[in-house]
Short mmCIF file of C-alpha atoms in Angstrom, two decimals:
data_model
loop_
_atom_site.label_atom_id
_atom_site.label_comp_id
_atom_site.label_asym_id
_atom_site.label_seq_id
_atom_site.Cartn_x
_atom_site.Cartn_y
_atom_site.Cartn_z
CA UNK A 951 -22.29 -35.69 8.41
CA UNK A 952 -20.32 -33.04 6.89
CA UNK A 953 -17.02 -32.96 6.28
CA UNK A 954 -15.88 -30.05 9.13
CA UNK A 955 -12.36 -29.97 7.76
CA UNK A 956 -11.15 -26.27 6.49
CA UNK A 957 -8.93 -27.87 3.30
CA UNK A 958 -10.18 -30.99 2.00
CA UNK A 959 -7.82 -33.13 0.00
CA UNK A 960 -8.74 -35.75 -2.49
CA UNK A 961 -6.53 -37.73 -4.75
CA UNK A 962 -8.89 -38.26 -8.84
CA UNK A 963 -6.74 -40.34 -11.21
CA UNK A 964 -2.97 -38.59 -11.28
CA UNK A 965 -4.66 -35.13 -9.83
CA UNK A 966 -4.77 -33.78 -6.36
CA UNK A 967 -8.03 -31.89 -5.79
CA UNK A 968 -7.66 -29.23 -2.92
CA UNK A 969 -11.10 -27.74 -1.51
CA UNK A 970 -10.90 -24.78 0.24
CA UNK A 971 -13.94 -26.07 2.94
CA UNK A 972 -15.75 -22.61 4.87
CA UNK A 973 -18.62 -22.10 2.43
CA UNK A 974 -20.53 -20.53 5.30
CA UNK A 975 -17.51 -18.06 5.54
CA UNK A 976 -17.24 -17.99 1.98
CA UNK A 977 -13.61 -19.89 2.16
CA UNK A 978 -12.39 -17.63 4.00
CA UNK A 979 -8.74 -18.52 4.81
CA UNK A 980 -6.96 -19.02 8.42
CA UNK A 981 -3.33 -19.53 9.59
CA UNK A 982 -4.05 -23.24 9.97
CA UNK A 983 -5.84 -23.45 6.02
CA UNK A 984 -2.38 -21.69 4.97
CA UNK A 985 -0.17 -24.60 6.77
CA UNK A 986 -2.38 -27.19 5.22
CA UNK A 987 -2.01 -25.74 1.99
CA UNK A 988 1.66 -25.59 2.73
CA UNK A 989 1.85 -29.34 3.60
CA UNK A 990 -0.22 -30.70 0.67
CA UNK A 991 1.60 -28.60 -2.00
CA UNK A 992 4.85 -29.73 -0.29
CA UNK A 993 3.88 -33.31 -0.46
CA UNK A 994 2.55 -33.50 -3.33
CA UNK A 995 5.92 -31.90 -5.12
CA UNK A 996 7.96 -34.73 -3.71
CA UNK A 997 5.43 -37.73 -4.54
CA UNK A 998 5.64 -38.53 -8.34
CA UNK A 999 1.79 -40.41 -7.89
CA UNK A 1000 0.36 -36.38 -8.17
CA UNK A 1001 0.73 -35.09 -11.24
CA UNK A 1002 -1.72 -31.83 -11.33
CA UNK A 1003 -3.22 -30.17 -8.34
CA UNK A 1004 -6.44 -28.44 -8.86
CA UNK A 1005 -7.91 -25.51 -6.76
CA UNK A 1006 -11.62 -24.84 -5.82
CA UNK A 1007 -13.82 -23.90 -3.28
CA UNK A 1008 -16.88 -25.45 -1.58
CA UNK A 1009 -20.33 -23.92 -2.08
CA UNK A 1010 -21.20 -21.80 -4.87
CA UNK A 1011 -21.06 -19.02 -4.42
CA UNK A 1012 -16.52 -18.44 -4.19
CA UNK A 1013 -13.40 -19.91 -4.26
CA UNK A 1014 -12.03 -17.60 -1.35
CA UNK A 1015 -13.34 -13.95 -0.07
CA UNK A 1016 -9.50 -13.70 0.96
CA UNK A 1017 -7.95 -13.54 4.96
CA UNK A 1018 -10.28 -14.01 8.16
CA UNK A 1019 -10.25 -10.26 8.13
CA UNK A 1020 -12.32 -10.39 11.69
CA UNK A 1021 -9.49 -12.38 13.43
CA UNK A 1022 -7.52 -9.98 12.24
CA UNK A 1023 -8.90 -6.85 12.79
CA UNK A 1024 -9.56 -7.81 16.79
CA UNK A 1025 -5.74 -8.76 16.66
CA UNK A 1026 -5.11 -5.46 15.81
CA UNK A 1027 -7.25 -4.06 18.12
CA UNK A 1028 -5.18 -6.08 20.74
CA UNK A 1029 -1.84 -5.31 19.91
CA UNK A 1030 -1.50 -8.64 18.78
CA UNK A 1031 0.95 -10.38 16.34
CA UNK A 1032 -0.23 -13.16 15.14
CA UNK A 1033 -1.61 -11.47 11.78
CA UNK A 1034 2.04 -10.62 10.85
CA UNK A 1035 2.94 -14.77 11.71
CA UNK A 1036 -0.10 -15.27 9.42
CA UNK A 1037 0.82 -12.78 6.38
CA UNK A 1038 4.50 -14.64 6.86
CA UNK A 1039 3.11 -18.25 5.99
CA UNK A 1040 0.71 -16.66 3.49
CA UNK A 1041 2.78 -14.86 1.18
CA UNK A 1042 5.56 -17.73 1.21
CA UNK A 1043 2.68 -20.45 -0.20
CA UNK A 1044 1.77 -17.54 -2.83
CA UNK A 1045 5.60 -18.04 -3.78
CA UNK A 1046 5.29 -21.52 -3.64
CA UNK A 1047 2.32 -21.71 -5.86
CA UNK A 1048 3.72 -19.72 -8.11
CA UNK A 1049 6.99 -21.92 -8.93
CA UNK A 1050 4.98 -25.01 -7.92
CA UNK A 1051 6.78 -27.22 -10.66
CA UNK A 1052 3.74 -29.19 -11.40
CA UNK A 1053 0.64 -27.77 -13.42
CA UNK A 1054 -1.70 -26.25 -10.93
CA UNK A 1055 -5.14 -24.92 -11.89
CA UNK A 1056 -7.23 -22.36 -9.86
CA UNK A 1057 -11.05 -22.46 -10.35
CA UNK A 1058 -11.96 -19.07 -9.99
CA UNK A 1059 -15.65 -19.45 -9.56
CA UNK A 1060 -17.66 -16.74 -7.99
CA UNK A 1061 -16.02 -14.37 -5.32
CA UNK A 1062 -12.03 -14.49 -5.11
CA UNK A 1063 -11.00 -11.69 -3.31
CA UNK A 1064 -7.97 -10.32 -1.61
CA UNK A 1065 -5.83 -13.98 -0.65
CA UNK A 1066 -8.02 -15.93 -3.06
CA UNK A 1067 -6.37 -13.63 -5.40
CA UNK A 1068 -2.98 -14.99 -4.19
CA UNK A 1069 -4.17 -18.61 -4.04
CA UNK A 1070 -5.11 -18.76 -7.24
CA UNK A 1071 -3.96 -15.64 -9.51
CA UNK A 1072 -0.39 -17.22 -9.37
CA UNK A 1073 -1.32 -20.43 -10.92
CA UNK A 1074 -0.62 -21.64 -14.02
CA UNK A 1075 -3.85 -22.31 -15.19
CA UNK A 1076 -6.58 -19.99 -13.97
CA UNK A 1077 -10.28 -20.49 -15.30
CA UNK A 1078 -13.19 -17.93 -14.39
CA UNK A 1079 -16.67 -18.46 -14.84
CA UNK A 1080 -19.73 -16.03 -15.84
CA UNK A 1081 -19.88 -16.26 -11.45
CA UNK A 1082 -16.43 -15.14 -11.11
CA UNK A 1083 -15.88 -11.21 -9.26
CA UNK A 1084 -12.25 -11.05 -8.63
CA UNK A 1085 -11.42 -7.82 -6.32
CA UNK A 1086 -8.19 -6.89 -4.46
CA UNK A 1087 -10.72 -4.12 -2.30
CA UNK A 1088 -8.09 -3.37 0.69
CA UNK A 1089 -8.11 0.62 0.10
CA UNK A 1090 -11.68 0.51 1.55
CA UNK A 1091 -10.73 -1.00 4.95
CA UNK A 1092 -7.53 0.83 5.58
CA UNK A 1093 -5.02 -1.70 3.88
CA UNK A 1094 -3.16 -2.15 0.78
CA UNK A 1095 -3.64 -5.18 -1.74
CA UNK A 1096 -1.17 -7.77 -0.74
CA UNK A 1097 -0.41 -11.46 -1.45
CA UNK A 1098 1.42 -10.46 -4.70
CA UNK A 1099 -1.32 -8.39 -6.05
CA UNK A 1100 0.64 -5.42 -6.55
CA UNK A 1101 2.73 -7.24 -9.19
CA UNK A 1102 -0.47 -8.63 -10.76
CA UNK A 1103 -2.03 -5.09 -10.59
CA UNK A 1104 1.49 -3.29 -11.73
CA UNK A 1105 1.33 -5.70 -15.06
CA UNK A 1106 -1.83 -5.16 -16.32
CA UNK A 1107 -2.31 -3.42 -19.66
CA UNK A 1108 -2.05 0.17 -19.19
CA UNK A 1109 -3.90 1.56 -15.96
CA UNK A 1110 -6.13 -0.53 -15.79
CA UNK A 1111 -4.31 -2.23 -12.71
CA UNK A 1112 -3.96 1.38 -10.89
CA UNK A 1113 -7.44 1.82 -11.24
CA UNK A 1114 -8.65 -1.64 -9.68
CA UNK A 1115 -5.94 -1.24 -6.81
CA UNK A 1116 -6.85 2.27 -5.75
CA UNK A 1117 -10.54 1.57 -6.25
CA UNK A 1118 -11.00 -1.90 -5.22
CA UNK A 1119 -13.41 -2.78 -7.42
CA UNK A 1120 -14.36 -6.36 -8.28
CA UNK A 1121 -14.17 -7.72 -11.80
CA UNK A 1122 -15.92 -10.31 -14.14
CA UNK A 1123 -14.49 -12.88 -16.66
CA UNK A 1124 -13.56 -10.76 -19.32
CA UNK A 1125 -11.93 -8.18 -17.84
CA UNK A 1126 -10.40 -10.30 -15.51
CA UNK A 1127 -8.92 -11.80 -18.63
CA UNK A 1128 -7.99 -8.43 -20.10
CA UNK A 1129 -6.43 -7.86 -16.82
CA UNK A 1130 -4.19 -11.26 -16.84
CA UNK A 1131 -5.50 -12.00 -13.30
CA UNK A 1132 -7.09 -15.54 -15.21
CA UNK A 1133 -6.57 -17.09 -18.42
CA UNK A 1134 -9.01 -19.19 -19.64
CA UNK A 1135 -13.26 -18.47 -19.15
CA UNK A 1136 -16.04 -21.39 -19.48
CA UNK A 1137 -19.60 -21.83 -18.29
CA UNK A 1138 -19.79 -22.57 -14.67
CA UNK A 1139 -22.29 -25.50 -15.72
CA UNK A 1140 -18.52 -27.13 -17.25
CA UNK A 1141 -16.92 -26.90 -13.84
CA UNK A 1142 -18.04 -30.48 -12.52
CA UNK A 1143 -17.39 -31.70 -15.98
CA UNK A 1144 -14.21 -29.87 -16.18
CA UNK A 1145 -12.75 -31.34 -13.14
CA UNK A 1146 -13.76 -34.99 -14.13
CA UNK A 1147 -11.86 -34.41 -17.56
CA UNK A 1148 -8.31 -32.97 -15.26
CA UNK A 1149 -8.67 -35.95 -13.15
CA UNK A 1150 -8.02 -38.16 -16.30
CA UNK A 1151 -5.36 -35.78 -17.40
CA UNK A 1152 -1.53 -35.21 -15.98
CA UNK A 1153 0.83 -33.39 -18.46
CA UNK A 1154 0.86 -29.59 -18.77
CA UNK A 1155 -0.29 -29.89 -22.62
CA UNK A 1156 -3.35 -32.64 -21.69
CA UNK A 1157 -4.55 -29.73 -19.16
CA UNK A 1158 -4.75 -26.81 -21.90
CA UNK A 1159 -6.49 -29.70 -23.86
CA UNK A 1160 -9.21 -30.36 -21.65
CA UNK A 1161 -9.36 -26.65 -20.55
CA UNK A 1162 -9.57 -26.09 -23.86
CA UNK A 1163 -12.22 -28.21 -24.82
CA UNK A 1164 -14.85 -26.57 -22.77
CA UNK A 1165 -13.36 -22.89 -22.75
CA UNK A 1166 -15.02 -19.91 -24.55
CA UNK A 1167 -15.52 -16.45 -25.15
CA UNK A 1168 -17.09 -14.57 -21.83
CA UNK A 1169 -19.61 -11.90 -22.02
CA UNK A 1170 -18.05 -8.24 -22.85
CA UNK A 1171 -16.92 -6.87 -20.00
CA UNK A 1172 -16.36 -3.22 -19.22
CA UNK A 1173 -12.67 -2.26 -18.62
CA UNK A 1174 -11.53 -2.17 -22.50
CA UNK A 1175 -14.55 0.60 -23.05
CA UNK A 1176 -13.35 2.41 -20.58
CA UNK A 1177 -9.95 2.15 -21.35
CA UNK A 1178 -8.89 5.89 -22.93
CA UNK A 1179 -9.87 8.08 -19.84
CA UNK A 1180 -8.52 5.47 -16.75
CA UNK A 1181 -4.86 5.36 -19.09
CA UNK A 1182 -5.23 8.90 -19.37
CA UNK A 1183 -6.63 10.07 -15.72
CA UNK A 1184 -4.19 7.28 -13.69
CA UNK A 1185 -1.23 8.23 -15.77
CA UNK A 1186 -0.57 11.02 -13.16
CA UNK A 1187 1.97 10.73 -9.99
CA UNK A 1188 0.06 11.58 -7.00
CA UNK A 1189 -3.38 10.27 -5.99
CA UNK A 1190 -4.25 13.81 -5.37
CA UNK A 1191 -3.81 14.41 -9.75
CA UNK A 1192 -5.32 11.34 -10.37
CA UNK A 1193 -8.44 12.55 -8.48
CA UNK A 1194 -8.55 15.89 -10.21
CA UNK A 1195 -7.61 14.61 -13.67
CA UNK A 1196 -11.23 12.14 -12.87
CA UNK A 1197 -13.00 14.98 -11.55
CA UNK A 1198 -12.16 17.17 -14.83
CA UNK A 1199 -13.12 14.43 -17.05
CA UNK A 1200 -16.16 14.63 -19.37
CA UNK A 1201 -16.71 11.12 -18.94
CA UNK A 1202 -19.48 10.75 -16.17
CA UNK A 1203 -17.94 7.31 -15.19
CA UNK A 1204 -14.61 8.92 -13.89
CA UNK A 1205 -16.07 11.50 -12.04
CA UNK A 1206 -18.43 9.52 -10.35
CA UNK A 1207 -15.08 7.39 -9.56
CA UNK A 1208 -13.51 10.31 -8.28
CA UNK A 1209 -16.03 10.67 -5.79
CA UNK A 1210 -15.58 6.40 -5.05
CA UNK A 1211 -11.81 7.36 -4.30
CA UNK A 1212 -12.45 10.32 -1.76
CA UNK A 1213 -14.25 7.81 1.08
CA UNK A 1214 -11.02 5.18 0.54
CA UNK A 1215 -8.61 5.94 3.05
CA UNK A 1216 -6.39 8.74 1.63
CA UNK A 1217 -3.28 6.74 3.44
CA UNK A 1218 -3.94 3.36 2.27
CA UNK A 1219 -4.49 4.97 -1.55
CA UNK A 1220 -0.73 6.68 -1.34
CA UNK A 1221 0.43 3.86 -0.21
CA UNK A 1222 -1.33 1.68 -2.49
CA UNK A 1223 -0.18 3.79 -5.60
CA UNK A 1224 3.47 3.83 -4.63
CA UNK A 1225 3.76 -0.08 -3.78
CA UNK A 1226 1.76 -0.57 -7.70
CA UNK A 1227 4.47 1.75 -8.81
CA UNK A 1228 7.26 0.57 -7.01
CA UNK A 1229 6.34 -3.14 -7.90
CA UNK A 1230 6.61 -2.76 -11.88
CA UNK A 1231 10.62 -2.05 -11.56
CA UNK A 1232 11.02 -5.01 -9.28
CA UNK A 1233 12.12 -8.16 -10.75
CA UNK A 1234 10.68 -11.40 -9.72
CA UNK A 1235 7.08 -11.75 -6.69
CA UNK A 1236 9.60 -12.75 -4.47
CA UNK A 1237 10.99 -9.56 -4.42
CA UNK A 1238 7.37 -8.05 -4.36
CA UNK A 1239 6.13 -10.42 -1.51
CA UNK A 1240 9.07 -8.96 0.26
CA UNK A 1241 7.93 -5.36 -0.23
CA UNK A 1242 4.08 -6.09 0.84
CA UNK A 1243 5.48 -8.04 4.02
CA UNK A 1244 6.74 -4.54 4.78
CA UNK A 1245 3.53 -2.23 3.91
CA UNK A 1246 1.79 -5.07 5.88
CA UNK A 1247 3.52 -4.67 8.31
CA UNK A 1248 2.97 -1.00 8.99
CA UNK A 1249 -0.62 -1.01 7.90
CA UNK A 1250 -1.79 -3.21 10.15
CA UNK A 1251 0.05 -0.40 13.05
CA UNK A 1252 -2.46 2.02 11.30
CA UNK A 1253 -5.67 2.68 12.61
CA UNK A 1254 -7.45 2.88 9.48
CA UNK A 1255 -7.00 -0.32 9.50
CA UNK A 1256 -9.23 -1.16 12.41
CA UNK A 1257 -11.40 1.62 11.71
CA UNK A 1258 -12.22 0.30 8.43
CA UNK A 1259 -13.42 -2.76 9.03
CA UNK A 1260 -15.66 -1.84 11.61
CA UNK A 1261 -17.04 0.35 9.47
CA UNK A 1262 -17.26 -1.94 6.33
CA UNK A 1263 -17.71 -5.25 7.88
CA UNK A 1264 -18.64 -5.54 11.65
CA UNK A 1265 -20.85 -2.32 12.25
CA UNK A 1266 -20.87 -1.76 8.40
CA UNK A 1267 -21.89 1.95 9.06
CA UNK A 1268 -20.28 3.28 6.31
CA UNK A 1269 -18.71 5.68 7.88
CA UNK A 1270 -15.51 5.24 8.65
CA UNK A 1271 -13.19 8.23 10.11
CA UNK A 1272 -9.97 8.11 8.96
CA UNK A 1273 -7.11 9.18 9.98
CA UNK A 1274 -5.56 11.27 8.46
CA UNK A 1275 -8.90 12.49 7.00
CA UNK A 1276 -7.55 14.00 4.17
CA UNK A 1277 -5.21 13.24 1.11
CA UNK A 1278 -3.23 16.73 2.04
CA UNK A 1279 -3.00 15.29 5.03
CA UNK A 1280 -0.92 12.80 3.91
CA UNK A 1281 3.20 13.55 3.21
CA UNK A 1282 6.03 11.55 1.35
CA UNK A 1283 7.61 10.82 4.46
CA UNK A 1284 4.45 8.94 5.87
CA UNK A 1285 4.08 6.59 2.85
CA UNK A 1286 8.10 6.18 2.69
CA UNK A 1287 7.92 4.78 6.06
CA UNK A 1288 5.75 1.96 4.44
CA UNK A 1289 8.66 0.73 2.45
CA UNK A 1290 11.70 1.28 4.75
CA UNK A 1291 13.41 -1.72 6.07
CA UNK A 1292 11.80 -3.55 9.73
CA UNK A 1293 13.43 -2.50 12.83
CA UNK A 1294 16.02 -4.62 14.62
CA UNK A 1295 13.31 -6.33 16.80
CA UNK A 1296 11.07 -7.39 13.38
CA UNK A 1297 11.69 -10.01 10.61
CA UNK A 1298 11.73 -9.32 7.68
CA UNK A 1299 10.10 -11.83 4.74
CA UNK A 1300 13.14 -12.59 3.15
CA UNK A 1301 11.82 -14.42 -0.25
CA UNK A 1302 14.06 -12.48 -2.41
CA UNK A 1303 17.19 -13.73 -3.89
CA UNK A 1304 20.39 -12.59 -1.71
CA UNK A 1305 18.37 -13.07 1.33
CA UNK A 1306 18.79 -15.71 4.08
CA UNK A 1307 14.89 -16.88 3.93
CA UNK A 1308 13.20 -18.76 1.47
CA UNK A 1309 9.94 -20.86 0.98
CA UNK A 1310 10.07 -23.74 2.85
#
């Protein structure tokens, strides 16, 4: 029979293997996978038997397509707020992977979108495959990348990380590489062998060594061609310049992104611009986490938000109606409300330094 359990845990030699375990869902990830994700990585800091702790999914075909974004969407649809409970726990274990004290390495094989990203885009070691299409794609259902994403996104060379947040599209090895969102490509047929040679391993320098041993160069990917008109169209303030300065463009593949932008949702792509923006000047994730808990927060108030995912996922129409329908339509005040402290009745992350809350 099966193993029906949503995180799988297995100890090989001095290294904890952790399974993400919804294939048919693609991995998708639930409150409870977040707890027990919380719980292992909390255990296995205190016990000095775990050395490593290595990341993958079941099935082949992803490590994690990100949140349950149905259970979320009908939560909105409710009123409901258990997706804010579950954003909570979530960003606090992206914090806690990322200062997990012990070397942790994601396999980013085949989809990793949206928390995948967070799961495994903070670790220390992060291998892709020639299966690998890593995509923070929230501007298409009314949201705004999250689970530390906007940092990620905000230090990539250039624009490049503008142009993947506002356009959501997915990526392959290399330029997920060129993007620092992984560091190290090999042949998916490696993985299996991979993870038997980690198992033998424990240090952080007999890791890189057996990474290293199977790692290569990936096929050319497509972001360093395209480099001189995204740096020179995203450069601009406003989504509303970025758009023209791709619709001017002689290069066919802006203006034909240009075109991709206008059916995003023009709120979630101000928003998303400002929170890229406004996460390059702060100084550490936890500070970032603290911001998305925030857009979060209001996004999920939006109804773009619902609206987009029926029309990308549940109907998938294609046709959603957004509201505000326009980027005009959109004003400075509207996206500053993103970023302006929770009321009274709301809690707010707290991960940052100077604050009272901090990963458990």
């Amino acid at each position: 029979m099966n193993d029906e359990r949503p995180v799988l845990l297995e100890m090989r030699g001095h290294s904890l293997h952790i399974t993400l375990n919804r294939p048919r869902a693609l991995n998708a990830l639930s409150h409870t996978m977040v707890n027990l994700l919380h719980e292992a990585l909390a255990r296995a800091e205190q016990d000095d038997t775990v050395v490593s702790v290595v990341l993958g999914g079941a099935g082949d075909r992803g490590l994690c397509a990100g949140g349950d974004i149905r259970a979320l969407h009908d939560d909105a649809r409710a009123a409901g707020r258990a997706s804010l409970e579950f954003w909570r726990d979530e960003y606090r274990l992206n914090a806690r992977i990322a200062r997990f004290p012990k070397p942790y390495v994601a396999l980013m094989d085949g989809i990793v979108m949206g928390g995948g990203v967070g799961l495994s885009a903070h670790a220390g070691t992060r291998v892709v495959t020639e299966r690998s299409r890593i995509a923070m794609p929230e501007t298409g259902i009314g949201f705004v990348p999250d689970v530390g994403g906007t940092r990620l996104l905000a230090a990539a060379p250039g624009q490049l990380g503008t142009h993947l947040a506002l356009t959501g599209r997915s990526v392959g090895a290399a330029d997920a590489l060129l993007c620092g969102l992984a560091d190290h490509y090999l042949p998916a047929r490696h993985l299996t062998t991979l993870t038997d040679a980690l198992s033998a391993t424990g240090t952080a320098a007999e890791i890189a060594h057996a990474v290293g041993q199977f790692a290569t160069e990936p096929p050319a990917g497509e972001l360093g061609a395209q480099r001189s008109w995204i740096d020179s169209c995203y450069a601009e303030d406003t989504v509303e310049e970025i758009v023209r300065r791709l619709e001017e463009s002689a290069v066919p593949e802006a203006a034909d992104t240009a075109a991709e932008l206008l059916t995003k949702s023009p709120l979630a792509l101000k928003v998303t611009l400002a929170a890229v923006r406004r996460a390059a000047r702060l100084d550490s994730l936890e500070a970032v986490l603290d911001q998305e808990f925030r857009v979060s927060s209001r996004a999920f108030e939006q109804p773009d938000f619902v609206e987009g995912v029926r029309a990308r996922i549940i109907d998938k129409d294609g046709n959603p109606q957004w509201k505000p329908a326009t980027l005009a339509e959109v004003d400075d005040e509207q996206v500053a409300r993103f970023f302006a402290p929770l009321s009274p009745g709301e809690k707010e992350l707290g991960l940052a330094p100077g604050n009272t809350e901090h990963t458990p």
